[in-house]
Amino acid sequence: MSTGTPGPTPYRVSYSERVRQRLLALADIARRRGDAEEFLAALKEFHSRLCLYPQFGEPLIDLIQEAGQIWIGIIHPLAMRYGVFDERRVVMVTGIPVLLRKSNPSNGE
């Protein structure tokens, strides 16, 4: 019988309806420009990280009303801003996501 310690409690991640709609629109844009697979992989990785370790990006500002921080994270080709509330183990994605420029493999980038 295993007596190992349980893993960390995951964060509950909440996406505003505006963010959900924008992600759908960005998926269409990524599909048209030819990097839909990269976009989908970035979105999945974002969600995974936000659930387990949302402090992977750069902190932008400390919140005053409630203990928390606004962060920005980038997993190419997607950038998102989100609030992290450690005490409640909650992440709120309310900032409009941004689709970054498609990398150009022809010039070695």
PDB file of N, CA and C in Angstrom:
ATOM      1  N   MET A   1       0.844  -1.171   0.000  1.00  0.00           N
ATOM      2  CA  MET A   1       0.000   0.000   0.000  1.00  0.00           C
ATOM      3  C   MET A   1       0.888   1.233   0.000  1.00  0.00           C
ATOM      4  N   SER A   2       0.580   2.184  -0.882  1.00  0.00           N
ATOM      5  CA  SER A   2       1.368   3.404  -1.006  1.00  0.00           C
ATOM      6  C   SER A   2       0.937   4.432   0.027  1.00  0.00           C
ATOM      7  N   THR A   3       1.915   5.041   0.682  1.00  0.00           N
ATOM      8  CA  THR A   3       1.612   6.103   1.644  1.00  0.00           C
ATOM      9  C   THR A   3       2.213   7.423   1.176  1.00  0.00           C
ATOM     10  N   GLY A   4       2.420   7.549  -0.136  1.00  0.00           N
ATOM     11  CA  GLY A   4       3.009   8.769  -0.693  1.00  0.00           C
ATOM     12  C   GLY A   4       2.133   9.982  -0.432  1.00  0.00           C
ATOM     13  N   THR A   5       2.751  11.116  -0.439  1.00  0.00           N
ATOM     14  CA  THR A   5       2.002  12.342  -0.214  1.00  0.00           C
ATOM     15  C   THR A   5       1.227  12.705  -1.478  1.00  0.00           C
ATOM     16  N   PRO A   6       0.031  13.263  -1.300  1.00  0.00           N
ATOM     17  CA  PRO A   6      -0.744  13.657  -2.481  1.00  0.00           C
ATOM     18  C   PRO A   6      -0.088  14.836  -3.176  1.00  0.00           C
ATOM     19  N   GLY A   7      -0.366  14.986  -4.453  1.00  0.00           N
ATOM     20  CA  GLY A   7       0.190  16.095  -5.220  1.00  0.00           C
ATOM     21  C   GLY A   7      -0.426  17.418  -4.797  1.00  0.00           C
ATOM     22  N   PRO A   8       0.060  18.502  -5.366  1.00  0.00           N
ATOM     23  CA  PRO A   8      -0.473  19.813  -5.009  1.00  0.00           C
ATOM     24  C   PRO A   8      -1.932  19.951  -5.434  1.00  0.00           C
ATOM     25  N   THR A   9      -2.672  20.739  -4.691  1.00  0.00           N
ATOM     26  CA  THR A   9      -4.060  21.008  -5.040  1.00  0.00           C
ATOM     27  C   THR A   9      -4.080  21.895  -6.280  1.00  0.00           C
ATOM     28  N   PRO A  10      -4.759  21.452  -7.337  1.00  0.00           N
ATOM     29  CA  PRO A  10      -4.763  22.276  -8.548  1.00  0.00           C
ATOM     30  C   PRO A  10      -5.558  23.565  -8.341  1.00  0.00           C
ATOM     31  N   TYR A  11      -5.235  24.556  -9.138  1.00  0.00           N
ATOM     32  CA  TYR A  11      -5.988  25.806  -9.165  1.00  0.00           C
ATOM     33  C   TYR A  11      -7.247  25.586 -10.009  1.00  0.00           C
ATOM     34  N   ARG A  12      -8.312  26.271  -9.644  1.00  0.00           N
ATOM     35  CA  ARG A  12      -9.528  26.266 -10.464  1.00  0.00           C
ATOM     36  C   ARG A  12      -9.373  27.421 -11.450  1.00  0.00           C
ATOM     37  N   VAL A  13      -9.467  27.119 -12.739  1.00  0.00           N
ATOM     38  CA  VAL A  13      -9.264  28.122 -13.785  1.00  0.00           C
ATOM     39  C   VAL A  13     -10.609  28.508 -14.370  1.00  0.00           C
ATOM     40  N   SER A  14     -10.859  29.815 -14.418  1.00  0.00           N
ATOM     41  CA  SER A  14     -12.109  30.345 -14.942  1.00  0.00           C
ATOM     42  C   SER A  14     -11.813  31.284 -16.103  1.00  0.00           C
ATOM     43  N   TYR A  15     -12.495  31.067 -17.236  1.00  0.00           N
ATOM     44  CA  TYR A  15     -12.335  31.908 -18.415  1.00  0.00           C
ATOM     45  C   TYR A  15     -13.616  32.721 -18.594  1.00  0.00           C
ATOM     46  N   SER A  16     -13.480  34.029 -18.756  1.00  0.00           N
ATOM     47  CA  SER A  16     -14.671  34.846 -18.999  1.00  0.00           C
ATOM     48  C   SER A  16     -15.255  34.475 -20.361  1.00  0.00           C
ATOM     49  N   GLU A  17     -16.520  34.766 -20.548  1.00  0.00           N
ATOM     50  CA  GLU A  17     -17.175  34.477 -21.830  1.00  0.00           C
ATOM     51  C   GLU A  17     -16.503  35.254 -22.959  1.00  0.00           C
ATOM     52  N   ARG A  18     -16.096  36.467 -22.689  1.00  0.00           N
ATOM     53  CA  ARG A  18     -15.399  37.282 -23.692  1.00  0.00           C
ATOM     54  C   ARG A  18     -14.091  36.611 -24.118  1.00  0.00           C
ATOM     55  N   VAL A  19     -13.366  36.052 -23.171  1.00  0.00           N
ATOM     56  CA  VAL A  19     -12.121  35.346 -23.479  1.00  0.00           C
ATOM     57  C   VAL A  19     -12.419  34.093 -24.299  1.00  0.00           C
ATOM     58  N   ARG A  20     -13.435  33.353 -23.913  1.00  0.00           N
ATOM     59  CA  ARG A  20     -13.799  32.139 -24.677  1.00  0.00           C
ATOM     60  C   ARG A  20     -14.110  32.470 -26.131  1.00  0.00           C
ATOM     61  N   GLN A  21     -14.898  33.535 -26.331  1.00  0.00           N
ATOM     62  CA  GLN A  21     -15.257  33.937 -27.693  1.00  0.00           C
ATOM     63  C   GLN A  21     -14.021  34.364 -28.482  1.00  0.00           C
ATOM     64  N   ARG A  22     -13.116  35.078 -27.834  1.00  0.00           N
ATOM     65  CA  ARG A  22     -11.899  35.526 -28.509  1.00  0.00           C
ATOM     66  C   ARG A  22     -10.998  34.340 -28.866  1.00  0.00           C
ATOM     67  N   LEU A  23     -10.919  33.354 -27.974  1.00  0.00           N
ATOM     68  CA  LEU A  23     -10.115  32.164 -28.273  1.00  0.00           C
ATOM     69  C   LEU A  23     -10.664  31.424 -29.495  1.00  0.00           C
ATOM     70  N   LEU A  24     -11.982  31.358 -29.629  1.00  0.00           N
ATOM     71  CA  LEU A  24     -12.575  30.732 -30.818  1.00  0.00           C
ATOM     72  C   LEU A  24     -12.210  31.513 -32.077  1.00  0.00           C
ATOM     73  N   ALA A  25     -12.272  32.842 -31.998  1.00  0.00           N
ATOM     74  CA  ALA A  25     -11.913  33.672 -33.145  1.00  0.00           C
ATOM     75  C   ALA A  25     -10.429  33.516 -33.482  1.00  0.00           C
ATOM     76  N   LEU A  26      -9.576  33.470 -32.461  1.00  0.00           N
ATOM     77  CA  LEU A  26      -8.139  33.296 -32.704  1.00  0.00           C
ATOM     78  C   LEU A  26      -7.839  31.935 -33.316  1.00  0.00           C
ATOM     79  N   ALA A  27      -8.595  30.915 -32.924  1.00  0.00           N
ATOM     80  CA  ALA A  27      -8.408  29.585 -33.524  1.00  0.00           C
ATOM     81  C   ALA A  27      -8.698  29.637 -35.015  1.00  0.00           C
ATOM     82  N   ASP A  28      -9.745  30.385 -35.407  1.00  0.00           N
ATOM     83  CA  ASP A  28     -10.052  30.537 -36.840  1.00  0.00           C
ATOM     84  C   ASP A  28      -8.932  31.265 -37.563  1.00  0.00           C
ATOM     85  N   ILE A  29      -8.407  32.314 -36.948  1.00  0.00           N
ATOM     86  CA  ILE A  29      -7.308  33.067 -37.561  1.00  0.00           C
ATOM     87  C   ILE A  29      -6.078  32.171 -37.715  1.00  0.00           C
ATOM     88  N   ALA A  30      -5.758  31.415 -36.660  1.00  0.00           N
ATOM     89  CA  ALA A  30      -4.593  30.514 -36.706  1.00  0.00           C
ATOM     90  C   ALA A  30      -4.786  29.453 -37.797  1.00  0.00           C
ATOM     91  N   ARG A  31      -6.003  28.956 -37.933  1.00  0.00           N
ATOM     92  CA  ARG A  31      -6.276  27.954 -38.966  1.00  0.00           C
ATOM     93  C   ARG A  31      -6.024  28.553 -40.349  1.00  0.00           C
ATOM     94  N   ARG A  32      -6.499  29.763 -40.574  1.00  0.00           N
ATOM     95  CA  ARG A  32      -6.326  30.414 -41.884  1.00  0.00           C
ATOM     96  C   ARG A  32      -4.864  30.705 -42.190  1.00  0.00           C
ATOM     97  N   ARG A  33      -4.085  31.039 -41.187  1.00  0.00           N
ATOM     98  CA  ARG A  33      -2.685  31.379 -41.463  1.00  0.00           C
ATOM     99  C   ARG A  33      -1.747  30.176 -41.376  1.00  0.00           C
ATOM    100  N   GLY A  34      -2.284  29.017 -41.005  1.00  0.00           N
ATOM    101  CA  GLY A  34      -1.511  27.785 -41.080  1.00  0.00           C
ATOM    102  C   GLY A  34      -0.811  27.340 -39.808  1.00  0.00           C
ATOM    103  N   ASP A  35      -1.171  27.907 -38.663  1.00  0.00           N
ATOM    104  CA  ASP A  35      -0.547  27.429 -37.419  1.00  0.00           C
ATOM    105  C   ASP A  35      -1.585  27.034 -36.362  1.00  0.00           C
ATOM    106  N   ALA A  36      -2.644  26.408 -36.824  1.00  0.00           N
ATOM    107  CA  ALA A  36      -3.713  25.972 -35.917  1.00  0.00           C
ATOM    108  C   ALA A  36      -3.212  24.936 -34.913  1.00  0.00           C
ATOM    109  N   GLU A  37      -2.344  24.036 -35.343  1.00  0.00           N
ATOM    110  CA  GLU A  37      -1.828  23.014 -34.419  1.00  0.00           C
ATOM    111  C   GLU A  37      -1.000  23.643 -33.306  1.00  0.00           C
ATOM    112  N   GLU A  38      -0.176  24.610 -33.657  1.00  0.00           N
ATOM    113  CA  GLU A  38       0.631  25.302 -32.653  1.00  0.00           C
ATOM    114  C   GLU A  38      -0.254  26.073 -31.677  1.00  0.00           C
ATOM    115  N   PHE A  39      -1.299  26.718 -32.210  1.00  0.00           N
ATOM    116  CA  PHE A  39      -2.238  27.457 -31.369  1.00  0.00           C
ATOM    117  C   PHE A  39      -2.924  26.515 -30.380  1.00  0.00           C
ATOM    118  N   LEU A  40      -3.437  25.409 -30.872  1.00  0.00           N
ATOM    119  CA  LEU A  40      -4.132  24.456 -30.009  1.00  0.00           C
ATOM    120  C   LEU A  40      -3.188  23.884 -28.952  1.00  0.00           C
ATOM    121  N   ALA A  41      -1.963  23.558 -29.348  1.00  0.00           N
ATOM    122  CA  ALA A  41      -0.978  23.043 -28.386  1.00  0.00           C
ATOM    123  C   ALA A  41      -0.680  24.094 -27.319  1.00  0.00           C
ATOM    124  N   ALA A  42      -0.554  25.361 -27.728  1.00  0.00           N
ATOM    125  CA  ALA A  42      -0.289  26.443 -26.769  1.00  0.00           C
ATOM    126  C   ALA A  42      -1.458  26.608 -25.808  1.00  0.00           C
ATOM    127  N   LEU A  43      -2.671  26.546 -26.314  1.00  0.00           N
ATOM    128  CA  LEU A  43      -3.854  26.694 -25.466  1.00  0.00           C
ATOM    129  C   LEU A  43      -3.946  25.560 -24.439  1.00  0.00           C
ATOM    130  N   LYS A  44      -3.682  24.348 -24.876  1.00  0.00           N
ATOM    131  CA  LYS A  44      -3.696  23.205 -23.956  1.00  0.00           C
ATOM    132  C   LYS A  44      -2.608  23.336 -22.892  1.00  0.00           C
ATOM    133  N   GLU A  45      -1.423  23.769 -23.306  1.00  0.00           N
ATOM    134  CA  GLU A  45      -0.321  23.946 -22.364  1.00  0.00           C
ATOM    135  C   GLU A  45      -0.628  25.069 -21.378  1.00  0.00           C
ATOM    136  N   PHE A  46      -1.235  26.152 -21.868  1.00  0.00           N
ATOM    137  CA  PHE A  46      -1.651  27.242 -20.987  1.00  0.00           C
ATOM    138  C   PHE A  46      -2.565  26.707 -19.900  1.00  0.00           C
ATOM    139  N   HIS A  47      -3.602  25.994 -20.307  1.00  0.00           N
ATOM    140  CA  HIS A  47      -4.571  25.506 -19.325  1.00  0.00           C
ATOM    141  C   HIS A  47      -3.903  24.583 -18.306  1.00  0.00           C
ATOM    142  N   SER A  48      -3.049  23.718 -18.792  1.00  0.00           N
ATOM    143  CA  SER A  48      -2.337  22.799 -17.901  1.00  0.00           C
ATOM    144  C   SER A  48      -1.496  23.561 -16.878  1.00  0.00           C
ATOM    145  N   ARG A  49      -0.750  24.542 -17.356  1.00  0.00           N
ATOM    146  CA  ARG A  49       0.098  25.330 -16.445  1.00  0.00           C
ATOM    147  C   ARG A  49      -0.735  26.157 -15.470  1.00  0.00           C
ATOM    148  N   LEU A  50      -1.824  26.746 -15.964  1.00  0.00           N
ATOM    149  CA  LEU A  50      -2.664  27.557 -15.083  1.00  0.00           C
ATOM    150  C   LEU A  50      -3.268  26.710 -13.968  1.00  0.00           C
ATOM    151  N   CYS A  51      -3.535  25.458 -14.243  1.00  0.00           N
ATOM    152  CA  CYS A  51      -4.085  24.563 -13.214  1.00  0.00           C
ATOM    153  C   CYS A  51      -3.050  24.196 -12.155  1.00  0.00           C
ATOM    154  N   LEU A  52      -1.800  24.047 -12.563  1.00  0.00           N
ATOM    155  CA  LEU A  52      -0.779  23.546 -11.642  1.00  0.00           C
ATOM    156  C   LEU A  52       0.193  24.603 -11.130  1.00  0.00           C
ATOM    157  N   TYR A  53       0.618  25.501 -12.007  1.00  0.00           N
ATOM    158  CA  TYR A  53       1.605  26.504 -11.602  1.00  0.00           C
ATOM    159  C   TYR A  53       1.397  27.772 -12.432  1.00  0.00           C
ATOM    160  N   PRO A  54       0.379  28.573 -12.077  1.00  0.00           N
ATOM    161  CA  PRO A  54       0.059  29.738 -12.900  1.00  0.00           C
ATOM    162  C   PRO A  54       1.091  30.861 -12.828  1.00  0.00           C
ATOM    163  N   GLN A  55       2.055  30.763 -11.924  1.00  0.00           N
ATOM    164  CA  GLN A  55       3.080  31.795 -11.798  1.00  0.00           C
ATOM    165  C   GLN A  55       4.221  31.593 -12.797  1.00  0.00           C
ATOM    166  N   PHE A  56       3.954  30.937 -13.919  1.00  0.00           N
ATOM    167  CA  PHE A  56       5.012  30.671 -14.893  1.00  0.00           C
ATOM    168  C   PHE A  56       5.349  31.889 -15.749  1.00  0.00           C
ATOM    169  N   GLY A  57       4.493  32.876 -15.773  1.00  0.00           N
ATOM    170  CA  GLY A  57       4.717  34.046 -16.625  1.00  0.00           C
ATOM    171  C   GLY A  57       5.454  35.144 -15.884  1.00  0.00           C
ATOM    172  N   GLU A  58       5.095  36.365 -16.189  1.00  0.00           N
ATOM    173  CA  GLU A  58       5.692  37.541 -15.552  1.00  0.00           C
ATOM    174  C   GLU A  58       4.608  38.276 -14.763  1.00  0.00           C
ATOM    175  N   PRO A  59       4.880  38.592 -13.505  1.00  0.00           N
ATOM    176  CA  PRO A  59       3.890  39.354 -12.735  1.00  0.00           C
ATOM    177  C   PRO A  59       3.837  40.793 -13.245  1.00  0.00           C
ATOM    178  N   LEU A  60       2.616  41.329 -13.360  1.00  0.00           N
ATOM    179  CA  LEU A  60       2.454  42.702 -13.832  1.00  0.00           C
ATOM    180  C   LEU A  60       2.088  43.661 -12.707  1.00  0.00           C
ATOM    181  N   ILE A  61       1.194  43.223 -11.818  1.00  0.00           N
ATOM    182  CA  ILE A  61       0.716  44.125 -10.776  1.00  0.00           C
ATOM    183  C   ILE A  61       0.158  43.323  -9.606  1.00  0.00           C
ATOM    184  N   ASP A  62       0.352  43.848  -8.411  1.00  0.00           N
ATOM    185  CA  ASP A  62      -0.272  43.264  -7.219  1.00  0.00           C
ATOM    186  C   ASP A  62      -1.653  43.880  -7.063  1.00  0.00           C
ATOM    187  N   LEU A  63      -2.630  43.061  -6.723  1.00  0.00           N
ATOM    188  CA  LEU A  63      -3.983  43.545  -6.511  1.00  0.00           C
ATOM    189  C   LEU A  63      -4.146  44.046  -5.086  1.00  0.00           C
ATOM    190  N   ILE A  64      -5.023  45.003  -4.902  1.00  0.00           N
ATOM    191  CA  ILE A  64      -5.202  45.625  -3.593  1.00  0.00           C
ATOM    192  C   ILE A  64      -6.457  45.114  -2.895  1.00  0.00           C
ATOM    193  N   GLN A  65      -7.566  45.010  -3.597  1.00  0.00           N
ATOM    194  CA  GLN A  65      -8.842  44.611  -2.993  1.00  0.00           C
ATOM    195  C   GLN A  65      -8.774  43.209  -2.382  1.00  0.00           C
ATOM    196  N   GLU A  66      -8.057  42.327  -3.053  1.00  0.00           N
ATOM    197  CA  GLU A  66      -7.894  40.949  -2.590  1.00  0.00           C
ATOM    198  C   GLU A  66      -6.462  40.525  -2.894  1.00  0.00           C
ATOM    199  N   ALA A  67      -5.893  39.728  -2.004  1.00  0.00           N
ATOM    200  CA  ALA A  67      -4.516  39.267  -2.222  1.00  0.00           C
ATOM    201  C   ALA A  67      -4.454  38.475  -3.523  1.00  0.00           C
ATOM    202  N   GLY A  68      -3.724  39.004  -4.487  1.00  0.00           N
ATOM    203  CA  GLY A  68      -3.584  38.347  -5.776  1.00  0.00           C
ATOM    204  C   GLY A  68      -2.686  39.168  -6.669  1.00  0.00           C
ATOM    205  N   GLN A  69      -2.388  38.620  -7.832  1.00  0.00           N
ATOM    206  CA  GLN A  69      -1.532  39.288  -8.805  1.00  0.00           C
ATOM    207  C   GLN A  69      -2.079  39.073 -10.202  1.00  0.00           C
ATOM    208  N   ILE A  70      -1.814  40.058 -11.057  1.00  0.00           N
ATOM    209  CA  ILE A  70      -2.078  39.914 -12.479  1.00  0.00           C
ATOM    210  C   ILE A  70      -0.773  39.493 -13.135  1.00  0.00           C
ATOM    211  N   TRP A  71      -0.855  38.472 -13.968  1.00  0.00           N
ATOM    212  CA  TRP A  71       0.314  37.917 -14.655  1.00  0.00           C
ATOM    213  C   TRP A  71       0.084  37.956 -16.155  1.00  0.00           C
ATOM    214  N   ILE A  72       1.174  37.890 -16.904  1.00  0.00           N
ATOM    215  CA  ILE A  72       1.094  37.670 -18.345  1.00  0.00           C
ATOM    216  C   ILE A  72       1.952  36.449 -18.650  1.00  0.00           C
ATOM    217  N   GLY A  73       1.390  35.568 -19.444  1.00  0.00           N
ATOM    218  CA  GLY A  73       2.115  34.370 -19.853  1.00  0.00           C
ATOM    219  C   GLY A  73       2.139  34.281 -21.370  1.00  0.00           C
ATOM    220  N   ILE A  74       3.215  33.748 -21.888  1.00  0.00           N
ATOM    221  CA  ILE A  74       3.345  33.565 -23.332  1.00  0.00           C
ATOM    222  C   ILE A  74       3.792  32.146 -23.612  1.00  0.00           C
ATOM    223  N   ILE A  75       3.005  31.480 -24.404  1.00  0.00           N
ATOM    224  CA  ILE A  75       3.372  30.184 -24.976  1.00  0.00           C
ATOM    225  C   ILE A  75       3.076  30.358 -26.459  1.00  0.00           C
ATOM    226  N   HIS A  76       4.132  30.536 -27.222  1.00  0.00           N
ATOM    227  CA  HIS A  76       3.978  30.907 -28.628  1.00  0.00           C
ATOM    228  C   HIS A  76       3.051  29.951 -29.355  1.00  0.00           C
ATOM    229  N   PRO A  77       2.062  30.438 -30.072  1.00  0.00           N
ATOM    230  CA  PRO A  77       1.824  31.805 -30.510  1.00  0.00           C
ATOM    231  C   PRO A  77       0.743  32.545 -29.702  1.00  0.00           C
ATOM    232  N   LEU A  78       0.577  32.222 -28.441  1.00  0.00           N
ATOM    233  CA  LEU A  78      -0.514  32.776 -27.640  1.00  0.00           C
ATOM    234  C   LEU A  78       0.014  33.509 -26.415  1.00  0.00           C
ATOM    235  N   ALA A  79      -0.560  34.684 -26.150  1.00  0.00           N
ATOM    236  CA  ALA A  79      -0.240  35.449 -24.942  1.00  0.00           C
ATOM    237  C   ALA A  79      -1.551  35.725 -24.203  1.00  0.00           C
ATOM    238  N   MET A  80      -1.527  35.543 -22.878  1.00  0.00           N
ATOM    239  CA  MET A  80      -2.733  35.789 -22.090  1.00  0.00           C
ATOM    240  C   MET A  80      -2.372  36.450 -20.766  1.00  0.00           C
ATOM    241  N   ARG A  81      -3.275  37.314 -20.297  1.00  0.00           N
ATOM    242  CA  ARG A  81      -3.176  37.918 -18.970  1.00  0.00           C
ATOM    243  C   ARG A  81      -4.205  37.243 -18.083  1.00  0.00           C
ATOM    244  N   TYR A  82      -3.843  37.065 -16.816  1.00  0.00           N
ATOM    245  CA  TYR A  82      -4.733  36.354 -15.910  1.00  0.00           C
ATOM    246  C   TYR A  82      -4.439  36.762 -14.474  1.00  0.00           C
ATOM    247  N   GLY A  83      -5.452  36.642 -13.636  1.00  0.00           N
ATOM    248  CA  GLY A  83      -5.301  36.927 -12.219  1.00  0.00           C
ATOM    249  C   GLY A  83      -5.093  35.643 -11.445  1.00  0.00           C
ATOM    250  N   VAL A  84      -4.155  35.662 -10.500  1.00  0.00           N
ATOM    251  CA  VAL A  84      -3.864  34.493  -9.668  1.00  0.00           C
ATOM    252  C   VAL A  84      -4.182  34.852  -8.217  1.00  0.00           C
ATOM    253  N   PHE A  85      -5.034  34.045  -7.616  1.00  0.00           N
ATOM    254  CA  PHE A  85      -5.436  34.229  -6.224  1.00  0.00           C
ATOM    255  C   PHE A  85      -5.022  32.972  -5.458  1.00  0.00           C
ATOM    256  N   ASP A  86      -3.805  33.024  -4.911  1.00  0.00           N
ATOM    257  CA  ASP A  86      -3.209  31.849  -4.289  1.00  0.00           C
ATOM    258  C   ASP A  86      -4.014  31.316  -3.110  1.00  0.00           C
ATOM    259  N   GLU A  87      -4.518  32.203  -2.263  1.00  0.00           N
ATOM    260  CA  GLU A  87      -5.235  31.746  -1.067  1.00  0.00           C
ATOM    261  C   GLU A  87      -6.449  30.903  -1.423  1.00  0.00           C
ATOM    262  N   ARG A  88      -7.150  31.281  -2.496  1.00  0.00           N
ATOM    263  CA  ARG A  88      -8.331  30.528  -2.937  1.00  0.00           C
ATOM    264  C   ARG A  88      -8.001  29.474  -3.991  1.00  0.00           C
ATOM    265  N   ARG A  89      -6.743  29.464  -4.464  1.00  0.00           N
ATOM    266  CA  ARG A  89      -6.310  28.549  -5.532  1.00  0.00           C
ATOM    267  C   ARG A  89      -7.193  28.722  -6.764  1.00  0.00           C
ATOM    268  N   VAL A  90      -7.339  29.989  -7.178  1.00  0.00           N
ATOM    269  CA  VAL A  90      -8.183  30.345  -8.315  1.00  0.00           C
ATOM    270  C   VAL A  90      -7.368  31.166  -9.307  1.00  0.00           C
ATOM    271  N   VAL A  91      -7.578  30.899 -10.589  1.00  0.00           N
ATOM    272  CA  VAL A  91      -7.018  31.699 -11.677  1.00  0.00           C
ATOM    273  C   VAL A  91      -8.191  32.195 -12.511  1.00  0.00           C
ATOM    274  N   MET A  92      -8.202  33.497 -12.781  1.00  0.00           N
ATOM    275  CA  MET A  92      -9.263  34.078 -13.601  1.00  0.00           C
ATOM    276  C   MET A  92      -8.641  34.690 -14.850  1.00  0.00           C
ATOM    277  N   VAL A  93      -9.037  34.156 -15.994  1.00  0.00           N
ATOM    278  CA  VAL A  93      -8.543  34.665 -17.274  1.00  0.00           C
ATOM    279  C   VAL A  93      -9.623  35.596 -17.811  1.00  0.00           C
ATOM    280  N   THR A  94      -9.359  36.897 -17.725  1.00  0.00           N
ATOM    281  CA  THR A  94     -10.341  37.881 -18.180  1.00  0.00           C
ATOM    282  C   THR A  94      -9.766  38.828 -19.222  1.00  0.00           C
ATOM    283  N   GLY A  95      -8.441  38.910 -19.310  1.00  0.00           N
ATOM    284  CA  GLY A  95      -7.809  39.752 -20.326  1.00  0.00           C
ATOM    285  C   GLY A  95      -7.918  39.099 -21.693  1.00  0.00           C
ATOM    286  N   ILE A  96      -8.178  39.904 -22.707  1.00  0.00           N
ATOM    287  CA  ILE A  96      -8.350  39.379 -24.065  1.00  0.00           C
ATOM    288  C   ILE A  96      -7.040  38.748 -24.546  1.00  0.00           C
ATOM    289  N   PRO A  97      -7.087  37.462 -24.949  1.00  0.00           N
ATOM    290  CA  PRO A  97      -5.874  36.789 -25.442  1.00  0.00           C
ATOM    291  C   PRO A  97      -5.376  37.419 -26.742  1.00  0.00           C
ATOM    292  N   VAL A  98      -4.089  37.276 -26.984  1.00  0.00           N
ATOM    293  CA  VAL A  98      -3.456  37.839 -28.175  1.00  0.00           C
ATOM    294  C   VAL A  98      -2.768  36.714 -28.940  1.00  0.00           C
ATOM    295  N   LEU A  99      -2.991  36.702 -30.243  1.00  0.00           N
ATOM    296  CA  LEU A  99      -2.301  35.763 -31.128  1.00  0.00           C
ATOM    297  C   LEU A  99      -1.056  36.463 -31.644  1.00  0.00           C
ATOM    298  N   LEU A 100       0.101  35.907 -31.327  1.00  0.00           N
ATOM    299  CA  LEU A 100       1.375  36.504 -31.728  1.00  0.00           C
ATOM    300  C   LEU A 100       1.668  36.191 -33.193  1.00  0.00           C
ATOM    301  N   ARG A 101       2.607  36.946 -33.740  1.00  0.00           N
ATOM    302  CA  ARG A 101       2.989  36.714 -35.135  1.00  0.00           C
ATOM    303  C   ARG A 101       3.462  35.276 -35.322  1.00  0.00           C
ATOM    304  N   LYS A 102       3.152  34.773 -36.477  1.00  0.00           N
ATOM    305  CA  LYS A 102       3.590  33.432 -36.835  1.00  0.00           C
ATOM    306  C   LYS A 102       5.092  33.466 -37.067  1.00  0.00           C
ATOM    307  N   SER A 103       5.803  32.490 -36.472  1.00  0.00           N
ATOM    308  CA  SER A 103       7.243  32.444 -36.700  1.00  0.00           C
ATOM    309  C   SER A 103       7.513  32.080 -38.156  1.00  0.00           C
ATOM    310  N   ASN A 104       8.631  32.551 -38.666  1.00  0.00           N
ATOM    311  CA  ASN A 104       8.977  32.345 -40.054  1.00  0.00           C
ATOM    312  C   ASN A 104      10.117  31.343 -40.147  1.00  0.00           C
ATOM    313  N   PRO A 105       9.810  30.062 -40.419  1.00  0.00           N
ATOM    314  CA  PRO A 105      10.866  29.048 -40.456  1.00  0.00           C
ATOM    315  C   PRO A 105      11.840  29.237 -41.618  1.00  0.00           C
ATOM    316  N   SER A 106      11.475  30.026 -42.614  1.00  0.00           N
ATOM    317  CA  SER A 106      12.383  30.188 -43.774  1.00  0.00           C
ATOM    318  C   SER A 106      13.613  31.013 -43.434  1.00  0.00           C
ATOM    319  N   ASN A 107      13.547  31.831 -42.351  1.00  0.00           N
ATOM    320  CA  ASN A 107      14.746  32.599 -42.020  1.00  0.00           C
ATOM    321  C   ASN A 107      15.389  32.102 -40.732  1.00  0.00           C
ATOM    322  N   GLY A 108      15.086  30.867 -40.344  1.00  0.00           N
ATOM    323  CA  GLY A 108      15.756  30.228 -39.230  1.00  0.00           C
ATOM    324  C   GLY A 108      15.211  30.556 -37.860  1.00  0.00           C
ATOM    325  N   GLU A 109      14.079  31.245 -37.784  1.00  0.00           N
ATOM    326  CA  GLU A 109      13.502  31.584 -36.471  1.00  0.00           C
ATOM    327  C   GLU A 109      12.547  30.515 -36.010  1.00  0.00           C
TER     328      GLU A 109
END
